[in-house]
PDB file of C-alpha atoms in Angstrom:
ATOM      1  CA  GLY K 119       0.601-105.556 -14.917  1.00  0.00           C
ATOM      2  CA  GLU K 120       0.932-108.548 -17.369  1.00  0.00           C
ATOM      3  CA  ASN K 121      -2.143-109.550 -19.237  1.00  0.00           C
ATOM      4  CA  VAL K 122      -2.871-112.316 -21.705  1.00  0.00           C
ATOM      5  CA  GLU K 123      -6.352-112.081 -23.783  1.00  0.00           C
ATOM      6  CA  GLN K 124      -7.654-115.230 -25.244  1.00  0.00           C
ATOM      7  CA  HIS K 125     -10.306-115.467 -28.132  1.00  0.00           C
ATOM      8  CA  PRO K 126     -12.619-116.891 -28.692  1.00  0.00           C
ATOM      9  CA  SER K 127     -14.182-118.043 -25.348  1.00  0.00           C
ATOM     10  CA  THR K 128     -16.136-120.868 -27.178  1.00  0.00           C
ATOM     11  CA  LEU K 129     -15.445-122.484 -30.790  1.00  0.00           C
ATOM     12  CA  SER K 130     -17.724-125.201 -32.225  1.00  0.00           C
ATOM     13  CA  VAL K 131     -16.529-127.111 -35.196  1.00  0.00           C
ATOM     14  CA  GLN K 132     -17.369-130.346 -37.257  1.00  0.00           C
ATOM     15  CA  GLU K 133     -15.200-133.111 -37.155  1.00  0.00           C
ATOM     16  CA  GLY K 134     -12.643-132.897 -39.763  1.00  0.00           C
ATOM     17  CA  ASP K 135     -12.525-128.960 -39.678  1.00  0.00           C
ATOM     18  CA  SER K 136      -9.558-126.840 -38.341  1.00  0.00           C
ATOM     19  CA  ALA K 137      -9.915-124.783 -34.984  1.00  0.00           C
ATOM     20  CA  VAL K 138      -7.689-121.723 -34.275  1.00  0.00           C
ATOM     21  CA  ILE K 139      -7.154-120.071 -30.979  1.00  0.00           C
ATOM     22  CA  LYS K 140      -5.595-116.843 -30.739  1.00  0.00           C
ATOM     23  CA  CYS K 141      -3.894-115.207 -27.873  1.00  0.00           C
ATOM     24  CA  THR K 142      -2.163-111.679 -27.292  1.00  0.00           C
ATOM     25  CA  TYR K 143      -0.009-110.606 -24.394  1.00  0.00           C
ATOM     26  CA  SER K 144       1.186-107.369 -22.927  1.00  0.00           C
ATOM     27  CA  ASP K 145       4.395-108.295 -21.389  1.00  0.00           C
ATOM     28  CA  SER K 146       7.066-107.766 -24.128  1.00  0.00           C
ATOM     29  CA  ALA K 147       9.839-109.766 -22.102  1.00  0.00           C
ATOM     30  CA  SER K 148       7.628-112.880 -22.562  1.00  0.00           C
ATOM     31  CA  ASN K 149       9.770-115.358 -24.277  1.00  0.00           C
ATOM     32  CA  TYR K 150       7.893-118.827 -23.616  1.00  0.00           C
ATOM     33  CA  PHE K 151       4.371-119.517 -24.881  1.00  0.00           C
ATOM     34  CA  PRO K 152       2.696-122.756 -23.934  1.00  0.00           C
ATOM     35  CA  TRP K 153      -0.735-124.324 -24.566  1.00  0.00           C
ATOM     36  CA  TYR K 154      -2.564-126.358 -22.249  1.00  0.00           C
ATOM     37  CA  LYS K 155      -5.680-128.584 -22.629  1.00  0.00           C
ATOM     38  CA  GLN K 156      -8.127-129.298 -19.703  1.00  0.00           C
ATOM     39  CA  GLU K 157     -10.881-131.792 -19.542  1.00  0.00           C
ATOM     40  CA  LEU K 158     -13.649-131.450 -17.436  1.00  0.00           C
ATOM     41  CA  GLY K 159     -12.606-132.169 -13.733  1.00  0.00           C
ATOM     42  CA  LYS K 160      -8.867-132.934 -14.561  1.00  0.00           C
ATOM     43  CA  ARG K 161      -5.766-130.932 -14.612  1.00  0.00           C
ATOM     44  CA  PRO K 162      -4.209-128.999 -17.422  1.00  0.00           C
ATOM     45  CA  GLN K 163      -1.843-130.888 -19.614  1.00  0.00           C
ATOM     46  CA  LEU K 164       0.791-129.306 -21.783  1.00  0.00           C
ATOM     47  CA  ILE K 165      -0.114-129.887 -25.585  1.00  0.00           C
ATOM     48  CA  ILE K 166       2.552-127.753 -27.340  1.00  0.00           C
ATOM     49  CA  ASP K 167       4.832-124.841 -26.558  1.00  0.00           C
ATOM     50  CA  ILE K 168       7.014-122.476 -28.375  1.00  0.00           C
ATOM     51  CA  ARG K 169       9.899-120.199 -27.370  1.00  0.00           C
ATOM     52  CA  SER K 170      10.458-116.657 -28.870  1.00  0.00           C
ATOM     53  CA  ASN K 171      13.402-117.771 -30.910  1.00  0.00           C
ATOM     54  CA  VAL K 172      11.276-119.477 -33.466  1.00  0.00           C
ATOM     55  CA  GLY K 173       7.947-118.403 -35.118  1.00  0.00           C
ATOM     56  CA  GLU K 174       6.304-121.657 -35.571  1.00  0.00           C
ATOM     57  CA  LYS K 175       6.179-125.128 -34.290  1.00  0.00           C
ATOM     58  CA  LYS K 176       4.223-128.389 -35.445  1.00  0.00           C
ATOM     59  CA  ASP K 177       3.172-131.512 -33.714  1.00  0.00           C
ATOM     60  CA  GLN K 178       1.134-134.030 -35.810  1.00  0.00           C
ATOM     61  CA  ARG K 179      -2.138-132.209 -35.909  1.00  0.00           C
ATOM     62  CA  ILE K 180      -1.271-129.147 -33.719  1.00  0.00           C
ATOM     63  CA  ALA K 181       0.673-126.189 -34.450  1.00  0.00           C
ATOM     64  CA  VAL K 182       1.528-122.931 -32.802  1.00  0.00           C
ATOM     65  CA  THR K 183       2.629-119.621 -34.713  1.00  0.00           C
ATOM     66  CA  LEU K 184       4.200-116.734 -32.740  1.00  0.00           C
ATOM     67  CA  ASN K 185       4.439-113.070 -33.726  1.00  0.00           C
ATOM     68  CA  LYS K 186       6.522-111.427 -31.254  1.00  0.00           C
ATOM     69  CA  THR K 187       6.471-107.977 -33.020  1.00  0.00           C
ATOM     70  CA  ALA K 188       2.526-108.072 -32.772  1.00  0.00           C
ATOM     71  CA  LYS K 189       2.707-110.024 -29.459  1.00  0.00           C
ATOM     72  CA  HIS K 190       0.152-112.552 -30.260  1.00  0.00           C
ATOM     73  CA  PHE K 191       0.354-116.214 -30.892  1.00  0.00           C
ATOM     74  CA  SER K 192      -2.011-118.796 -32.072  1.00  0.00           C
ATOM     75  CA  LEU K 193      -3.060-122.540 -31.762  1.00  0.00           C
ATOM     76  CA  HIS K 194      -3.923-124.403 -34.931  1.00  0.00           C
ATOM     77  CA  ILE K 195      -5.618-127.559 -34.619  1.00  0.00           C
ATOM     78  CA  THR K 196      -6.553-129.639 -38.053  1.00  0.00           C
ATOM     79  CA  GLU K 197      -8.614-132.621 -38.813  1.00  0.00           C
ATOM     80  CA  THR K 198     -10.398-132.199 -35.248  1.00  0.00           C
ATOM     81  CA  GLN K 199     -11.844-135.168 -33.508  1.00  0.00           C
ATOM     82  CA  PRO K 200     -14.414-135.447 -30.977  1.00  0.00           C
ATOM     83  CA  GLU K 201     -11.578-136.156 -28.293  1.00  0.00           C
ATOM     84  CA  ASP K 202     -10.162-132.736 -29.058  1.00  0.00           C
ATOM     85  CA  SER K 203     -13.141-131.321 -27.140  1.00  0.00           C
ATOM     86  CA  ALA K 204     -11.977-129.707 -24.108  1.00  0.00           C
ATOM     87  CA  VAL K 205     -10.827-126.188 -22.493  1.00  0.00           C
ATOM     88  CA  TYR K 206      -7.661-124.843 -24.216  1.00  0.00           C
ATOM     89  CA  PHE K 207      -5.467-122.328 -22.446  1.00  0.00           C
ATOM     90  CA  CYS K 208      -2.729-120.020 -23.565  1.00  0.00           C
ATOM     91  CA  ALA K 209       0.083-118.684 -21.260  1.00  0.00           C
ATOM     92  CA  ALA K 210       2.947-116.071 -21.343  1.00  0.00           C
ATOM     93  CA  GLY K 211       4.958-113.824 -19.213  1.00  0.00           C
ATOM     94  CA  GLY K 212       7.549-114.338 -16.505  1.00  0.00           C
ATOM     95  CA  LYS K 213       5.272-116.197 -14.049  1.00  0.00           C
ATOM     96  CA  LEU K 214       2.929-117.456 -16.672  1.00  0.00           C
ATOM     97  CA  ILE K 215      -0.266-115.676 -17.035  1.00  0.00           C
ATOM     98  CA  PHE K 216      -3.076-117.730 -18.545  1.00  0.00           C
ATOM     99  CA  GLY K 217      -5.666-116.500 -20.834  1.00  0.00           C
ATOM    100  CA  GLN K 218      -9.412-117.004 -20.090  1.00  0.00           C
ATOM    101  CA  GLY K 219      -9.633-120.399 -22.044  1.00  0.00           C
ATOM    102  CA  THR K 220     -11.333-121.541 -24.963  1.00  0.00           C
ATOM    103  CA  THR K 221     -13.987-124.336 -24.694  1.00  0.00           C
ATOM    104  CA  LEU K 222     -13.644-126.396 -27.998  1.00  0.00           C
ATOM    105  CA  GLN K 223     -16.403-128.524 -29.023  1.00  0.00           C
ATOM    106  CA  VAL K 224     -15.992-130.909 -32.004  1.00  0.00           C
ATOM    107  CA  LYS K 225     -19.322-132.250 -33.348  1.00  0.00           C
ATOM    108  CA  PRO K 226     -19.289-135.747 -34.671  1.00  0.00           C
TER     109      PRO K 226
ATOM    110  CA  ASN Q 716       8.800-141.147 -12.059  1.00  0.00           C
ATOM    111  CA  ALA Q 717       5.819-139.727  -9.964  1.00  0.00           C
ATOM    112  CA  GLY Q 718       4.255-136.685 -11.321  1.00  0.00           C
ATOM    113  CA  VAL Q 719       3.238-133.453  -9.297  1.00  0.00           C
ATOM    114  CA  MET Q 720       1.172-134.829  -6.193  1.00  0.00           C
ATOM    115  CA  GLN Q 721      -1.267-132.756  -4.526  1.00  0.00           C
ATOM    116  CA  ASN Q 722      -3.326-133.657  -1.582  1.00  0.00           C
ATOM    117  CA  PRO Q 723      -5.966-133.737  -0.467  1.00  0.00           C
ATOM    118  CA  ARG Q 724      -8.133-134.214  -3.695  1.00  0.00           C
ATOM    119  CA  HIS Q 725     -11.324-132.978  -2.128  1.00  0.00           C
ATOM    120  CA  LEU Q 726     -11.229-130.700   1.026  1.00  0.00           C
ATOM    121  CA  VAL Q 727     -14.599-129.249   2.744  1.00  0.00           C
ATOM    122  CA  ARG Q 728     -14.281-126.751   5.367  1.00  0.00           C
ATOM    123  CA  ARG Q 729     -16.673-124.806   7.247  1.00  0.00           C
ATOM    124  CA  ARG Q 730     -16.279-120.811   7.554  1.00  0.00           C
ATOM    125  CA  GLY Q 731     -13.801-119.652   9.690  1.00  0.00           C
ATOM    126  CA  GLN Q 732     -11.604-122.876   9.720  1.00  0.00           C
ATOM    127  CA  GLU Q 733      -8.391-123.398   7.859  1.00  0.00           C
ATOM    128  CA  ALA Q 734      -7.487-125.146   4.979  1.00  0.00           C
ATOM    129  CA  ARG Q 735      -3.938-126.611   4.187  1.00  0.00           C
ATOM    130  CA  LEU Q 736      -3.120-127.733   0.836  1.00  0.00           C
ATOM    131  CA  ARG Q 737      -0.217-129.739  -0.059  1.00  0.00           C
ATOM    132  CA  CYS Q 738       1.981-130.154  -3.199  1.00  0.00           C
ATOM    133  CA  SER Q 739       5.005-132.307  -3.996  1.00  0.00           C
ATOM    134  CA  PRO Q 740       6.672-131.149  -7.213  1.00  0.00           C
ATOM    135  CA  MET Q 741       8.185-133.617  -9.538  1.00  0.00           C
ATOM    136  CA  LYS Q 742      11.287-135.333  -8.497  1.00  0.00           C
ATOM    137  CA  GLY Q 743      13.969-132.916  -9.558  1.00  0.00           C
ATOM    138  CA  HIS Q 744      12.003-129.799  -9.857  1.00  0.00           C
ATOM    139  CA  SER Q 745      12.755-127.008  -7.528  1.00  0.00           C
ATOM    140  CA  HIS Q 746      10.060-124.341  -8.638  1.00  0.00           C
ATOM    141  CA  VAL Q 747       6.388-124.641  -7.460  1.00  0.00           C
ATOM    142  CA  TYR Q 748       3.682-122.495  -8.781  1.00  0.00           C
ATOM    143  CA  TRP Q 749       0.017-122.356  -7.262  1.00  0.00           C
ATOM    144  CA  TYR Q 750      -2.934-121.225  -9.469  1.00  0.00           C
ATOM    145  CA  ARG Q 751      -6.618-120.719  -8.419  1.00  0.00           C
ATOM    146  CA  GLN Q 752      -9.402-121.883 -10.824  1.00  0.00           C
ATOM    147  CA  LEU Q 753     -13.096-121.055 -10.139  1.00  0.00           C
ATOM    148  CA  PRO Q 754     -15.744-122.865 -12.043  1.00  0.00           C
ATOM    149  CA  GLU Q 755     -15.602-122.463 -15.695  1.00  0.00           C
ATOM    150  CA  GLU Q 756     -12.996-119.800 -15.553  1.00  0.00           C
ATOM    151  CA  GLY Q 757      -9.338-119.413 -16.145  1.00  0.00           C
ATOM    152  CA  LEU Q 758      -5.985-120.458 -13.877  1.00  0.00           C
ATOM    153  CA  LYS Q 759      -5.410-117.343 -11.726  1.00  0.00           C
ATOM    154  CA  PHE Q 760      -1.560-117.048 -10.690  1.00  0.00           C
ATOM    155  CA  MET Q 761      -1.252-116.927  -7.167  1.00  0.00           C
ATOM    156  CA  VAL Q 762       2.536-117.524  -6.162  1.00  0.00           C
ATOM    157  CA  TYR Q 763       5.856-118.849  -7.273  1.00  0.00           C
ATOM    158  CA  LEU Q 764       8.193-120.200  -5.012  1.00  0.00           C
ATOM    159  CA  GLN Q 765      11.402-122.098  -5.072  1.00  0.00           C
ATOM    160  CA  LYS Q 766      13.092-123.933  -1.983  1.00  0.00           C
ATOM    161  CA  GLU Q 767      12.819-121.791   1.025  1.00  0.00           C
ATOM    162  CA  ASN Q 768      12.083-118.615  -0.800  1.00  0.00           C
ATOM    163  CA  ILE Q 769       8.928-116.691  -2.232  1.00  0.00           C
ATOM    164  CA  ILE Q 770       9.858-115.525  -5.784  1.00  0.00           C
ATOM    165  CA  ASP Q 771       6.688-113.950  -6.535  1.00  0.00           C
ATOM    166  CA  GLU Q 772       3.448-113.451  -4.480  1.00  0.00           C
ATOM    167  CA  SER Q 773       1.637-110.785  -6.510  1.00  0.00           C
ATOM    168  CA  GLY Q 774      -1.286-112.915  -7.141  1.00  0.00           C
ATOM    169  CA  MET Q 775      -1.939-113.834  -3.356  1.00  0.00           C
ATOM    170  CA  PRO Q 776      -4.697-112.109  -1.571  1.00  0.00           C
ATOM    171  CA  LYS Q 777      -3.125-109.710   1.187  1.00  0.00           C
ATOM    172  CA  GLU Q 778      -4.929-111.368   4.089  1.00  0.00           C
ATOM    173  CA  ARG Q 779      -5.691-115.049   5.183  1.00  0.00           C
ATOM    174  CA  PHE Q 780      -3.590-116.550   2.549  1.00  0.00           C
ATOM    175  CA  SER Q 781       0.222-117.740   2.839  1.00  0.00           C
ATOM    176  CA  ALA Q 782       2.426-120.099   1.144  1.00  0.00           C
ATOM    177  CA  GLU Q 783       5.753-121.937   1.763  1.00  0.00           C
ATOM    178  CA  PHE Q 784       8.077-124.342   0.154  1.00  0.00           C
ATOM    179  CA  PRO Q 785      10.488-125.592   2.931  1.00  0.00           C
ATOM    180  CA  LYS Q 786      13.853-127.038   2.327  1.00  0.00           C
ATOM    181  CA  GLU Q 787      12.182-130.362   3.261  1.00  0.00           C
ATOM    182  CA  GLY Q 788       8.825-131.438   2.460  1.00  0.00           C
ATOM    183  CA  PRO Q 789       5.972-130.674   0.356  1.00  0.00           C
ATOM    184  CA  SER Q 790       4.991-126.738  -0.713  1.00  0.00           C
ATOM    185  CA  ILE Q 791       1.850-125.688   1.392  1.00  0.00           C
ATOM    186  CA  LEU Q 792      -0.627-123.033   0.587  1.00  0.00           C
ATOM    187  CA  ARG Q 793      -2.684-122.249   3.701  1.00  0.00           C
ATOM    188  CA  ILE Q 794      -5.895-120.352   3.882  1.00  0.00           C
ATOM    189  CA  GLN Q 795      -7.090-119.190   7.285  1.00  0.00           C
ATOM    190  CA  GLN Q 796     -10.628-118.171   8.400  1.00  0.00           C
ATOM    191  CA  VAL Q 797     -12.022-119.478   5.021  1.00  0.00           C
ATOM    192  CA  VAL Q 798     -14.976-117.630   3.434  1.00  0.00           C
ATOM    193  CA  ARG Q 799     -17.384-119.054   0.808  1.00  0.00           C
ATOM    194  CA  GLY Q 800     -15.661-117.118  -1.745  1.00  0.00           C
ATOM    195  CA  ASP Q 801     -12.547-119.222  -1.343  1.00  0.00           C
ATOM    196  CA  SER Q 802     -14.145-122.147  -2.986  1.00  0.00           C
ATOM    197  CA  ALA Q 803     -12.273-123.127  -5.957  1.00  0.00           C
ATOM    198  CA  ALA Q 804      -9.728-125.573  -7.338  1.00  0.00           C
ATOM    199  CA  TYR Q 805      -6.645-125.105  -6.377  1.00  0.00           C
ATOM    200  CA  PHE Q 806      -3.603-126.180  -9.008  1.00  0.00           C
ATOM    201  CA  CYS Q 807      -0.064-126.892  -8.006  1.00  0.00           C
ATOM    202  CA  ALA Q 808       2.554-126.826 -10.812  1.00  0.00           C
ATOM    203  CA  SER Q 809       6.244-127.600 -10.904  1.00  0.00           C
ATOM    204  CA  SER Q 810       9.025-126.944 -13.415  1.00  0.00           C
ATOM    205  CA  GLY Q 811      12.529-127.843 -13.640  1.00  0.00           C
ATOM    206  CA  ARG Q 812      15.982-125.786 -13.221  1.00  0.00           C
ATOM    207  CA  GLN Q 813      15.243-123.401 -16.154  1.00  0.00           C
ATOM    208  CA  GLY Q 814      12.208-122.016 -14.216  1.00  0.00           C
ATOM    209  CA  VAL Q 815       9.430-120.736 -16.316  1.00  0.00           C
ATOM    210  CA  LEU Q 816      11.176-121.462 -19.613  1.00  0.00           C
ATOM    211  CA  SER Q 817      10.562-125.062 -19.170  1.00  0.00           C
ATOM    212  CA  PRO Q 818       7.164-126.623 -19.081  1.00  0.00           C
ATOM    213  CA  LEU Q 819       4.977-126.566 -15.939  1.00  0.00           C
ATOM    214  CA  HIS Q 820       3.644-129.820 -14.716  1.00  0.00           C
ATOM    215  CA  PHE Q 821       0.361-129.440 -13.068  1.00  0.00           C
ATOM    216  CA  GLY Q 822      -0.869-131.785 -10.173  1.00  0.00           C
ATOM    217  CA  ASN Q 823      -4.637-133.073  -9.976  1.00  0.00           C
ATOM    218  CA  GLY Q 824      -5.671-130.111  -7.819  1.00  0.00           C
ATOM    219  CA  THR Q 825      -7.329-129.786  -4.490  1.00  0.00           C
ATOM    220  CA  ARG Q 826     -11.042-128.649  -4.809  1.00  0.00           C
ATOM    221  CA  LEU Q 827     -11.737-126.806  -1.749  1.00  0.00           C
ATOM    222  CA  THR Q 828     -15.640-126.279  -0.511  1.00  0.00           C
ATOM    223  CA  VAL Q 829     -16.470-123.810   1.935  1.00  0.00           C
ATOM    224  CA  THR Q 830     -19.626-124.739   3.808  1.00  0.00           C
TER     225      THR Q 830
END
């Protein structure tokens, strides 16, 4: 069945550093790849998404890259801030299968 | 424009009782998805519905779980004869006309506790 693998499961960075989270997917028909941020006890919120007709998308400090040939996509956060600390999920596939999540901790 | 509304926020049930979780999608959205999230785990797909139709229920347990999205009213996720392992956060999400190619908007979830 469809599968999405996400790495790393935890990531700790110093404030101001960059953070990169990677996902691979199995369904070659996937054409929509969103990223969600979930703070403790709250709902997942969309932070950026990309469709398969583009290779990269950027929104201020957040960027996503997509390699359809290799079936992987990545989230890049630059100049991290303490408020970026949360769990981040990638998703792909016809019914949006989510990765296992990455807990990002940004140390002041 | 109200977002996705889920109720109740918290639900406590004893083993063997029934749990009914409700989800009203965003205005204009006709696609509803249900996900289950265990503590410190990811979002597990359960079911995808459109009005009066179940499109994909491949993530639903074969027994005790059912979902509907009637022509009028909210989508309902129903769990019969709950067991402790059903304790989790259940999130509903909705999307617009393009279905999965448009962003999913999540509700605040229902946290089910089975005692």
